mmCIF file of C-alpha atoms and ligand atoms in Angstrom:
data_model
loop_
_atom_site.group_PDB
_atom_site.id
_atom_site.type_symbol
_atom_site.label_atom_id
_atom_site.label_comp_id
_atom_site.label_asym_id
_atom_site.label_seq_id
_atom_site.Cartn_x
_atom_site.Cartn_y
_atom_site.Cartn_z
ATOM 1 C CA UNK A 1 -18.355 -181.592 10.804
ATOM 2 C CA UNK A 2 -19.795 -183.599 13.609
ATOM 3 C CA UNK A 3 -18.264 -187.008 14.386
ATOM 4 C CA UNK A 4 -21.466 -188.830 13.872
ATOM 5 C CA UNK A 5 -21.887 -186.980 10.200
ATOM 6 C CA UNK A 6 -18.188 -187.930 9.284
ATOM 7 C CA UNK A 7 -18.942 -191.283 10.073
ATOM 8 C CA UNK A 8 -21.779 -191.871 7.823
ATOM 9 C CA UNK A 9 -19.739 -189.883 4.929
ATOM 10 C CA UNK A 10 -17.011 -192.638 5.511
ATOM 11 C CA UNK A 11 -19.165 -195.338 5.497
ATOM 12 C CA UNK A 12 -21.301 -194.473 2.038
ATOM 13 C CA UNK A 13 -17.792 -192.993 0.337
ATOM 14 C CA UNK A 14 -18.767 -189.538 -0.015
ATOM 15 C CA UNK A 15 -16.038 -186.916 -1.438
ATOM 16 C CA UNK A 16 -15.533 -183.907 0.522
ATOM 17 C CA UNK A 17 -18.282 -181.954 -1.441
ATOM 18 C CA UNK A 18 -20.663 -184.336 -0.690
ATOM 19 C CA UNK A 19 -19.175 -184.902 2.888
ATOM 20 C CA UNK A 20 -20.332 -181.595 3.572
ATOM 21 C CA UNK A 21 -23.731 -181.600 1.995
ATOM 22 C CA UNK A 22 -24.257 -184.738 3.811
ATOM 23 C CA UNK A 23 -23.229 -182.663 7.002
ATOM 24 C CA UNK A 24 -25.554 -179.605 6.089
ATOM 25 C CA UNK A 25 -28.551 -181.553 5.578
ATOM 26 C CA UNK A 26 -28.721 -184.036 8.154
ATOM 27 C CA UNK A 27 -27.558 -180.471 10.645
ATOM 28 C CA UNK A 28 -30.486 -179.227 9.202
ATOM 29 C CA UNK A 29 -33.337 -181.424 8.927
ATOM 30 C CA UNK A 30 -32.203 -182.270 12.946
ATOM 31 C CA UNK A 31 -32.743 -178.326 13.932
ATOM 32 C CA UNK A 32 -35.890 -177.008 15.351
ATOM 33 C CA UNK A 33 -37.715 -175.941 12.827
ATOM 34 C CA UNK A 34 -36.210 -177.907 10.398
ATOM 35 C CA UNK A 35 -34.169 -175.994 7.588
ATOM 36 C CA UNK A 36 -32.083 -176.560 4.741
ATOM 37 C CA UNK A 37 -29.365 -174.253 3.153
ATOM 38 C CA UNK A 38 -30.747 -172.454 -0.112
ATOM 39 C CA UNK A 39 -26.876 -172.496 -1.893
ATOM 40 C CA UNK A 40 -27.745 -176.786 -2.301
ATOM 41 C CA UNK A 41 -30.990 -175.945 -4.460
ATOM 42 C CA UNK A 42 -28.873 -175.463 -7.972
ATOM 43 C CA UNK A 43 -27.627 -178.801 -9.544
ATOM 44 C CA UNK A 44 -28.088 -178.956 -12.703
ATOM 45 C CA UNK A 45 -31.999 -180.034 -12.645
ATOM 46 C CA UNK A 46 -32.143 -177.135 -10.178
ATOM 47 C CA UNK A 47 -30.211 -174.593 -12.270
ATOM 48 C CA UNK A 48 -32.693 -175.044 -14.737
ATOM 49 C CA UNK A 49 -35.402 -174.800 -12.963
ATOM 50 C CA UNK A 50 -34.423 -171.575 -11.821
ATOM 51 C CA UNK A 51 -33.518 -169.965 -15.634
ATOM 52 C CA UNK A 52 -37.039 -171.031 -16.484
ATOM 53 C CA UNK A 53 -37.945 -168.875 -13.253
ATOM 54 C CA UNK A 54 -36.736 -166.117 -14.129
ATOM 55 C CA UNK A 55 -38.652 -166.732 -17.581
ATOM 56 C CA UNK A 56 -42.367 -166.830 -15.746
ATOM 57 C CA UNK A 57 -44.992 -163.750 -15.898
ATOM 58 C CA UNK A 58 -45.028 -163.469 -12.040
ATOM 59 C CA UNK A 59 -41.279 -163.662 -11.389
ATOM 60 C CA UNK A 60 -40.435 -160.082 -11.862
ATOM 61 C CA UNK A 61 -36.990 -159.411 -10.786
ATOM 62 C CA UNK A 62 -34.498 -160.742 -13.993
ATOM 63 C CA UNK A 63 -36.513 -158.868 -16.980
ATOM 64 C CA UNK A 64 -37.371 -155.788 -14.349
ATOM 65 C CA UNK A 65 -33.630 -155.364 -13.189
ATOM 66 C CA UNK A 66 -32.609 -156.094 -17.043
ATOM 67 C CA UNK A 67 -34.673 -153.666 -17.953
ATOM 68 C CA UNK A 68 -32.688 -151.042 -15.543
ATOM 69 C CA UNK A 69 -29.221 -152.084 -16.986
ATOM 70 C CA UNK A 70 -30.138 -151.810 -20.831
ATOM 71 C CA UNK A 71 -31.812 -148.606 -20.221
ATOM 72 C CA UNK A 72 -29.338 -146.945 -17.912
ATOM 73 C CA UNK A 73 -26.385 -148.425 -19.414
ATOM 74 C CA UNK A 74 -24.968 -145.027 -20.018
ATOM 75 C CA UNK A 75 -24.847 -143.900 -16.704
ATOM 76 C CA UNK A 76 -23.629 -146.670 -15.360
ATOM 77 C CA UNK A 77 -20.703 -146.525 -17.941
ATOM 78 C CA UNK A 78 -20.436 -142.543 -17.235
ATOM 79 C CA UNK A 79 -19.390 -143.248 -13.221
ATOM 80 C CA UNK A 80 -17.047 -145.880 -14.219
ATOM 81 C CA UNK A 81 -13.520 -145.936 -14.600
ATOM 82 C CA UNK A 82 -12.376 -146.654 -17.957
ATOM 83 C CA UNK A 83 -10.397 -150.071 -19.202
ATOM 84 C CA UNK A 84 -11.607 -151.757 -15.455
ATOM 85 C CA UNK A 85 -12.006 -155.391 -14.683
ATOM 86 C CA UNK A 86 -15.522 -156.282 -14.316
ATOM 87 C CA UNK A 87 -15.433 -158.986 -11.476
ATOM 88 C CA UNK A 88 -18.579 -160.827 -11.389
ATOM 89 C CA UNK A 89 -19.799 -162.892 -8.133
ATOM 90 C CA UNK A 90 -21.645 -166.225 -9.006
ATOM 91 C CA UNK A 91 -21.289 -165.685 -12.963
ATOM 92 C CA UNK A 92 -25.353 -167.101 -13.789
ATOM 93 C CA UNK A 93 -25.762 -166.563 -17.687
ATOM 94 C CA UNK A 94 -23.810 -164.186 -17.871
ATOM 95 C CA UNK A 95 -26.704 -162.138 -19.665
ATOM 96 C CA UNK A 96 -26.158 -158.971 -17.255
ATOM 97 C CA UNK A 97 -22.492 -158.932 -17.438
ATOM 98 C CA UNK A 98 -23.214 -158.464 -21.329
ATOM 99 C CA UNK A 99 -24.837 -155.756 -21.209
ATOM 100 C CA UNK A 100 -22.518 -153.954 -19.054
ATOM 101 C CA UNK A 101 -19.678 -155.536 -20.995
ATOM 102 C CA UNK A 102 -21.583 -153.547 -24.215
ATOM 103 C CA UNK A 103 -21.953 -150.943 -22.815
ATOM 104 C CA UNK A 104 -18.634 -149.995 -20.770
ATOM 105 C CA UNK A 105 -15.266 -149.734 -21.928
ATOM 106 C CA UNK A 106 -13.820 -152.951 -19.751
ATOM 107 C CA UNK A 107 -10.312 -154.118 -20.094
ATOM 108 C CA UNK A 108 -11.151 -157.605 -18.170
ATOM 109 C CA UNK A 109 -14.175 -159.762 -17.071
ATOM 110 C CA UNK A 110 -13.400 -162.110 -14.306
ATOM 111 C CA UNK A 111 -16.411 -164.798 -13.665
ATOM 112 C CA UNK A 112 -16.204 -166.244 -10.555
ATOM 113 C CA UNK A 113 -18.042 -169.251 -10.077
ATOM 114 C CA UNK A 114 -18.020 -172.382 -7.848
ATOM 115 C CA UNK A 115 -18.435 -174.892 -11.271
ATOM 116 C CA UNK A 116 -15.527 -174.863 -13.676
ATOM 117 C CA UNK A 117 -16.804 -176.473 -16.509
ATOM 118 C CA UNK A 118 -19.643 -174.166 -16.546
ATOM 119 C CA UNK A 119 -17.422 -170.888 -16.283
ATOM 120 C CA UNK A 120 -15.070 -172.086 -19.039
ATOM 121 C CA UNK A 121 -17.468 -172.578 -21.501
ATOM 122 C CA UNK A 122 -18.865 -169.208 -20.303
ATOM 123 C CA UNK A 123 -15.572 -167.970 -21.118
ATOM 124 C CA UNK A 124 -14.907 -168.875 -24.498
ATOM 125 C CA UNK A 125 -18.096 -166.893 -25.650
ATOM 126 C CA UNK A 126 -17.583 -163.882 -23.733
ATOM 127 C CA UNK A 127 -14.067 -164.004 -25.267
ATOM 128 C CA UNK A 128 -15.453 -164.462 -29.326
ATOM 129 C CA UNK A 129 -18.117 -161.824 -28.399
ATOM 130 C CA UNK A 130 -15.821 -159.545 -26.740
ATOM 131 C CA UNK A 131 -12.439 -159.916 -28.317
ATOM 132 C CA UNK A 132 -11.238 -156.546 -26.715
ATOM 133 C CA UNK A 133 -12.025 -157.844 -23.079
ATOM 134 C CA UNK A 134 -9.601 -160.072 -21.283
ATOM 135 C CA UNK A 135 -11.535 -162.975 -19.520
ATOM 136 C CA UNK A 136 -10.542 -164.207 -16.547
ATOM 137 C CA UNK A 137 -12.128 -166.896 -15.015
ATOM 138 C CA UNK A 138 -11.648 -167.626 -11.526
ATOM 139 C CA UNK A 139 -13.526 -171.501 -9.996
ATOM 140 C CA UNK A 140 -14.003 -170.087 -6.308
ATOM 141 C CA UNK A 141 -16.685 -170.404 -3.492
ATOM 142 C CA UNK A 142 -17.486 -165.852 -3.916
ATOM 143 C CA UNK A 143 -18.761 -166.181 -0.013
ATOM 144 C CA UNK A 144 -15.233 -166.928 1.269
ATOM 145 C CA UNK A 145 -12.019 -164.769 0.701
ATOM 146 C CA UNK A 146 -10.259 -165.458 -2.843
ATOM 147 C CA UNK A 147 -7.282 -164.000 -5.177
ATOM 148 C CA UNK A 148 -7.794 -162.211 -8.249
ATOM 149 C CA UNK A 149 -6.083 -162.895 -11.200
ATOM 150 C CA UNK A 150 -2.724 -161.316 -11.014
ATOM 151 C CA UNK A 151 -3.236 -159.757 -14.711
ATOM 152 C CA UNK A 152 -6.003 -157.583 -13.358
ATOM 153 C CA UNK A 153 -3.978 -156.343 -10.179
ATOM 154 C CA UNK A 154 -2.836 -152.533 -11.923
ATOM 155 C CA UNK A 155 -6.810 -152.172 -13.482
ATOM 156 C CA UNK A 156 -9.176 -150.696 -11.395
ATOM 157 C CA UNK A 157 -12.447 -152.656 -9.845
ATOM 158 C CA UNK A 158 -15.874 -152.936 -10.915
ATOM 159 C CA UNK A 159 -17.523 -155.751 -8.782
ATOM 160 C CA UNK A 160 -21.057 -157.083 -10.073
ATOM 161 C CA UNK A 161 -23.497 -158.631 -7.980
ATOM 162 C CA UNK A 162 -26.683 -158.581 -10.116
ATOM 163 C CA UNK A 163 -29.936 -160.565 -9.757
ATOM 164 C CA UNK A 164 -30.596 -159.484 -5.797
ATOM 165 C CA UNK A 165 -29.250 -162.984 -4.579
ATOM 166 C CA UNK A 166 -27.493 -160.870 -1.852
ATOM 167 C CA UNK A 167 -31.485 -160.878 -0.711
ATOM 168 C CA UNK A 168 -31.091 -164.618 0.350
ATOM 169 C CA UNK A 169 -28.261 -163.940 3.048
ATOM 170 C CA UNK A 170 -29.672 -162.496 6.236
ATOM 171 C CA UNK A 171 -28.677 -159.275 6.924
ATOM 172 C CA UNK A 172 -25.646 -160.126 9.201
ATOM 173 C CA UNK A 173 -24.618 -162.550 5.938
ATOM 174 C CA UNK A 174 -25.384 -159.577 3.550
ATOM 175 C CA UNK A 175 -22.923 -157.109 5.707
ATOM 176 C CA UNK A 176 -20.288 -159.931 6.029
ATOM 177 C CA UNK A 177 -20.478 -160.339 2.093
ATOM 178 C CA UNK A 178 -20.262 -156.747 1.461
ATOM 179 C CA UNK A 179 -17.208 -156.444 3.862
ATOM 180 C CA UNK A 180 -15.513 -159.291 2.034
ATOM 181 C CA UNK A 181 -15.995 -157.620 -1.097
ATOM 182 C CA UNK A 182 -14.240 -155.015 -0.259
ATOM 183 C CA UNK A 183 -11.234 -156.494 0.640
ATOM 184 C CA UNK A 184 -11.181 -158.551 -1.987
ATOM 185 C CA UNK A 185 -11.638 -155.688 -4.762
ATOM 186 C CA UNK A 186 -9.586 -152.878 -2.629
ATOM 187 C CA UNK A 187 -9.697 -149.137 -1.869
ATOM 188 C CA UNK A 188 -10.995 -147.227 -4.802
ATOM 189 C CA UNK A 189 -13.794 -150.283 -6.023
ATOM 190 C CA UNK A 190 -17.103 -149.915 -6.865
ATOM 191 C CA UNK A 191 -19.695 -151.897 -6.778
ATOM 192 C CA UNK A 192 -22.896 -152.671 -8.558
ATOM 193 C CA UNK A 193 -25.485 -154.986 -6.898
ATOM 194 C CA UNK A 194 -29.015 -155.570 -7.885
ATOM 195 C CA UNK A 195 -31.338 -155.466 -4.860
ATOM 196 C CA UNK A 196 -35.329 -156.377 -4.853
ATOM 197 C CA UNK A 197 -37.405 -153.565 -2.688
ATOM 198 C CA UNK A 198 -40.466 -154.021 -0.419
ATOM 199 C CA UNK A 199 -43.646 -154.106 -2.396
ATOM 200 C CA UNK A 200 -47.312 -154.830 -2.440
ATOM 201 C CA UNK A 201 -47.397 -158.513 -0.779
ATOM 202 C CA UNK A 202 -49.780 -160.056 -2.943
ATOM 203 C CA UNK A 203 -46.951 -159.333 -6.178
ATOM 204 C CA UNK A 204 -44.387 -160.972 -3.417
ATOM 205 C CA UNK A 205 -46.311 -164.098 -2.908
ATOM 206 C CA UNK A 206 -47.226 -164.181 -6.760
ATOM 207 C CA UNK A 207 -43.541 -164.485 -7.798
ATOM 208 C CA UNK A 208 -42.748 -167.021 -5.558
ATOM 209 C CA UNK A 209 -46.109 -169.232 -5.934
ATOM 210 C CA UNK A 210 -46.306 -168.976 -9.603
ATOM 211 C CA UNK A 211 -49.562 -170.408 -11.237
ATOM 212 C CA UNK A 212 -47.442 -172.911 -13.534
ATOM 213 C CA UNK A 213 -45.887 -174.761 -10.371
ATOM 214 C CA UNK A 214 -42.163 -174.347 -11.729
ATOM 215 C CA UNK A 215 -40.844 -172.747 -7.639
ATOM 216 C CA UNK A 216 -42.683 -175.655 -6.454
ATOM 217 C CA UNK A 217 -40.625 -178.175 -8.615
ATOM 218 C CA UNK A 218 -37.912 -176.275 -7.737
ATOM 219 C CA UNK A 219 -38.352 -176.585 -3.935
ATOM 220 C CA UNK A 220 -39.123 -179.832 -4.474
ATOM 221 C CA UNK A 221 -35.746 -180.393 -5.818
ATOM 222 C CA UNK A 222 -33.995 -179.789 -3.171
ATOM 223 C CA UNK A 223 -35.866 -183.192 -1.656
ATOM 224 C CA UNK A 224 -35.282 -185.006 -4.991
ATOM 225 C CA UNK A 225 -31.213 -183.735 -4.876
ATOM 226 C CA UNK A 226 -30.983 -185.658 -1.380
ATOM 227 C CA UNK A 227 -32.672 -188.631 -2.927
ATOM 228 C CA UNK A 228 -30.395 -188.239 -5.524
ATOM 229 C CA UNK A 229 -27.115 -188.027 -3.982
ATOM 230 C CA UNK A 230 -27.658 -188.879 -0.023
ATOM 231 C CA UNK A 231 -29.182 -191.961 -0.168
ATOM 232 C CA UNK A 232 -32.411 -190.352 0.633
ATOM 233 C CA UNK A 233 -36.332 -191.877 0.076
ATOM 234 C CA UNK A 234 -38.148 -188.069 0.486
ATOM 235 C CA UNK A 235 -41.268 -189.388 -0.986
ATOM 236 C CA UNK A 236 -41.741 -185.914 -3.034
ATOM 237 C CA UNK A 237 -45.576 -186.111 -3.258
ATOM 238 C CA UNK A 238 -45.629 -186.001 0.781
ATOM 239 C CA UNK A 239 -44.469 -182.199 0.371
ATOM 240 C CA UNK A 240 -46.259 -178.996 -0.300
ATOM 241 C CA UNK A 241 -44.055 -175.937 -1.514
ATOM 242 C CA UNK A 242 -45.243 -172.557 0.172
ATOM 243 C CA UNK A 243 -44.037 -168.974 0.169
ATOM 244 C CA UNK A 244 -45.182 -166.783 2.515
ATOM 245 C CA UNK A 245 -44.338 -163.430 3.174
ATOM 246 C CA UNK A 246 -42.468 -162.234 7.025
ATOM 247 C CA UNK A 247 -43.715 -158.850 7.529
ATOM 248 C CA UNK A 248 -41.614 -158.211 10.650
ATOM 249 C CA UNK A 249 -38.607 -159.518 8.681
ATOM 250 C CA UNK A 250 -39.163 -158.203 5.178
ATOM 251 C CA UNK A 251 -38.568 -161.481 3.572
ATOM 252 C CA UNK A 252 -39.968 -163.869 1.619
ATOM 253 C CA UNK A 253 -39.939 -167.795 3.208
ATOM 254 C CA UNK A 254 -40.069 -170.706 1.026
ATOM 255 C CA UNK A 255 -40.949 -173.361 2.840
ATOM 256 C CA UNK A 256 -41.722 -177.480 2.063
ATOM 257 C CA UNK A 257 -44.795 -178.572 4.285
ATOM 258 C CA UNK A 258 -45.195 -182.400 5.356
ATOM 259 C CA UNK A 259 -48.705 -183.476 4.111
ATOM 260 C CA UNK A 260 -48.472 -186.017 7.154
ATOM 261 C CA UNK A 261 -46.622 -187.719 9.643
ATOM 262 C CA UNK A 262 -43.868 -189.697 8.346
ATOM 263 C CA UNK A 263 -40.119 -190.820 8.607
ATOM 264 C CA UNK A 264 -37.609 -190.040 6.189
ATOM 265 C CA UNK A 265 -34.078 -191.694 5.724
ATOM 266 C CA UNK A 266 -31.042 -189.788 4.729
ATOM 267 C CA UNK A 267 -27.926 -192.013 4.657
ATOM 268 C CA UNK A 268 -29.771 -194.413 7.100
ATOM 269 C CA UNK A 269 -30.447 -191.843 9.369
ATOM 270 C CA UNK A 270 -34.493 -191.838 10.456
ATOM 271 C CA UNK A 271 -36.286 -188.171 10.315
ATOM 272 C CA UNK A 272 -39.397 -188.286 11.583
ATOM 273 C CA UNK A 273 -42.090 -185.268 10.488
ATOM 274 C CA UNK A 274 -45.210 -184.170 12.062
ATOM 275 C CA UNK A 275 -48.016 -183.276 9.660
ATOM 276 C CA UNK A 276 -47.612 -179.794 8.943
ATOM 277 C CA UNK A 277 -44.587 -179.723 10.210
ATOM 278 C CA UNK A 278 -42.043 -177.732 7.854
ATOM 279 C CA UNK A 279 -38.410 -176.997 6.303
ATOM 280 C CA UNK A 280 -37.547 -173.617 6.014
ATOM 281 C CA UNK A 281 -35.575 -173.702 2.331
ATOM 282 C CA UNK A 282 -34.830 -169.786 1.566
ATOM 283 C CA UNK A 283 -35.732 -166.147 2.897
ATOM 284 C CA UNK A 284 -35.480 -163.694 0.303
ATOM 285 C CA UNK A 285 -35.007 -160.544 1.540
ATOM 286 C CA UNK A 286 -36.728 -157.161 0.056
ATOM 287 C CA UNK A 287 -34.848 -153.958 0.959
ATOM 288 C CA UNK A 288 -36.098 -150.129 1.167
ATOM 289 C CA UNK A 289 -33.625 -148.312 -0.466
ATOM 290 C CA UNK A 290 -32.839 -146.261 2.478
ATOM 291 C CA UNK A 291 -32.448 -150.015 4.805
ATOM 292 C CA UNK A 292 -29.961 -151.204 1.678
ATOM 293 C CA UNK A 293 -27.625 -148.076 1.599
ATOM 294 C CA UNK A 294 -27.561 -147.974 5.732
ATOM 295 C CA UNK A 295 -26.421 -152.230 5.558
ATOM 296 C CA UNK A 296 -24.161 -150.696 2.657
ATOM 297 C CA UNK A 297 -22.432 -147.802 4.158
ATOM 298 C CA UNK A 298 -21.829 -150.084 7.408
ATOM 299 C CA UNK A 299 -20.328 -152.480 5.766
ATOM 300 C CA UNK A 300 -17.294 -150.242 4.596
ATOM 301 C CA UNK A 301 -19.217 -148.942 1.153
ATOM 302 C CA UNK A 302 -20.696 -145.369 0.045
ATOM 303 C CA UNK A 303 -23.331 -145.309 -1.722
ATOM 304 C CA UNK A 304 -22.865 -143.369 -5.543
ATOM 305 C CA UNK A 305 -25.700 -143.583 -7.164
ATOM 306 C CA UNK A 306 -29.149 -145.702 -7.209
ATOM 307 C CA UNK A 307 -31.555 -146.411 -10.360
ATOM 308 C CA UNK A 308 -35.216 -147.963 -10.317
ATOM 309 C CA UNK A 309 -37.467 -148.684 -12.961
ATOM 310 C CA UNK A 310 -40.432 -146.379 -12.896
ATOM 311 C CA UNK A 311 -42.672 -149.317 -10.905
ATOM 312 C CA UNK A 312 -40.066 -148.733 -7.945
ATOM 313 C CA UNK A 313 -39.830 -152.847 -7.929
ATOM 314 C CA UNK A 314 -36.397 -153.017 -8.455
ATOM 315 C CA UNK A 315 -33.015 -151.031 -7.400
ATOM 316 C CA UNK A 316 -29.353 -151.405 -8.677
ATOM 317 C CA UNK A 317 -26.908 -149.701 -6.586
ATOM 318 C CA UNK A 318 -23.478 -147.971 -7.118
ATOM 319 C CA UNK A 319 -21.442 -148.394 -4.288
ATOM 320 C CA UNK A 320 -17.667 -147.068 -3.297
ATOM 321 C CA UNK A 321 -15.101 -148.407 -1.689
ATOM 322 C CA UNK A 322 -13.323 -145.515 -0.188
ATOM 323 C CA UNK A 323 -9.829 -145.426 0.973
HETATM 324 C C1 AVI B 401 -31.532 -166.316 -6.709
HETATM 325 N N1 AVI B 401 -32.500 -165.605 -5.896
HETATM 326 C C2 AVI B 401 -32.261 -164.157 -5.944
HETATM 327 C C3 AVI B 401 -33.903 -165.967 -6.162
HETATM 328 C C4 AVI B 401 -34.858 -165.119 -5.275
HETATM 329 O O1 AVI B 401 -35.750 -164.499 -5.855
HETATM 330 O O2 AVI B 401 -34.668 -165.057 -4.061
HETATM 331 C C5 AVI B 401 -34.144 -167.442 -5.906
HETATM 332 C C6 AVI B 401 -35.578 -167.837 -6.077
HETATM 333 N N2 AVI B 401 -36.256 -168.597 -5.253
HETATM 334 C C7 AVI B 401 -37.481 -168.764 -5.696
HETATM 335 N N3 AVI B 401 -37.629 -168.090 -6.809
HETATM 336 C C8 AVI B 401 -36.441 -167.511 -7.079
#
């Protein structure tokens, strides 16, 4: 953290959690062109936001991939090994992890999430639901190295990274995840990991401009979350969300768009804004199947087996760790 940053934390008391999203924002907003990290978009106005996302006509990707895991829930079980521990990355609802949970003869499910309270609530369902499945739960940051649970170390390893959030790292981000994966689940793992593919652009900028407005309050969030917790006086109605879609890149940007020029203040710090000027707030990334499985394989995985939905929209890959 730079000196400058650390001072401000110290002068408006900020814990190390904040300390660092102080650091990450005012980094940000201080770049050319201005950015902020996606990760800092789900508090708990945010997190909801997003479930009622994935609940809008346009948003495809939650009921499409669903769809893939209820209806080829018995191939999935038939390539994996039996009594496993399911580790999940970022355990969301949860509502994935069920189905493989129903479907699969798991001897553990091990959540790992960055919010504890959330996870152990989480927990104590998944363990009256499933009362043959040991749960697990492990409060860890899934983007750095962590332990597993020392009850699952003789079971083999299912890893589970649904809902194609591995489309908002960029690609070197992607591979580094993948890597880490594997060392964290060992020789012998597999993998399943949900992954949203290339499609018609106007269906692209559809799901991420939804008629109802809810991405925009989302985006918008992110402004209101500084405000909240920085000291910050983002005047939210001087903002436009857009998404556009990066040809070159195969991503969709979200972006926040100053209506005009203006200064905002983030823990006293003045950031002044053209008009038009913007903050780049997530890429979402949309994968071939043939560009996923090349990032997979070089990133220490073989690929086992790949299922679409008949659309082609949406891909969930088995993936090996070989010795
Ligand atoms: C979590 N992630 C996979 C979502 C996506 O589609 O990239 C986040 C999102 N942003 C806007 N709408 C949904």
């Amino acid at each position: 953290m730079n000196v400058h940053v650390s001072a401000l934390a110290k002068t408006h008391h900020l814990d190390e959690r904040e300390a660092q999203f102080a650091h990450d924002v005012v980094e940000g907003l201080t770049q050319h062109p201005k950015r902020l990290p996606p990760k800092y978009f789900y508090d708990e106005a945010g997190s909801e936001l997003f479930e009622e996302i994935t609940r809008l006509p346009e948003y495809y990707p939650t009921r499409t991939e669903l769809g893939i895991l209820h209806d080829r829930a018995a191939e999935i079980a038939a390539i994996l090994p039996g009594h496993a521990a399911l580790v999940e990355f970022g355990a969301g609802a949860a509502t994935k992890a069920r189905l493989l949970l129903g479907a699969c003869r798991f001897a553990a499910y091990v959540p790992v999430d960055i919010s504890g309270d959330f996870l152990n609530g989480q927990a104590r369902d998944l363990s009256r639901d499933f009362p043959k499945v040991a749960v697990y739960p492990v409060i860890a940051d899934f983007t750095a190295p962590f332990a597993l649970p020392d009850a699952i170390r003789d079971m083999p390893k299912v890893g589970f990274f649904p809902g194609s959030t591995i489309g908002n790292f960029d690609p070197h981000e992607a591979s580094a995840f993948l890597r880490s994966a594997r060392a964290i689940l060992g020789d012998g793992a597999t993998l399943i990991v949900g992954v949203d593919l290339e499609k018609d652009e106007q269906v692209l900028r559809a799901a991420y401009n939804d008629a109802a407005g809810v991405t925009a309050r989302f985006d918008l969030n992110m402004l209101a979350r500084i405000n909240r917790e920085l000291d910050g006086n983002f005047d939210l109605s001087g903002f436009a969300h857009r998404a556009i879609y990066n040809r070159e890149r195969h991503r969709i940007e979200m972006h926040l768009i100053s209506r005009r020029a203006q200064t905002v203040r983030v823990l006293g710090q003045a950031i002044p804004f053209r008009a038009g000027e913007t903050i780049h707030t997530e890429s979402s990334y949309k994968y071939s199947i043939a560009r996923f499985t090349a990032l997979a394989r070089g990133s220490g995985w073989t690929p086992r087996a790949t299922w679409t939905d008949s659309a082609g929209m949406f891909s969930v890959h088995a993936l090996l760790a070989r010795d």
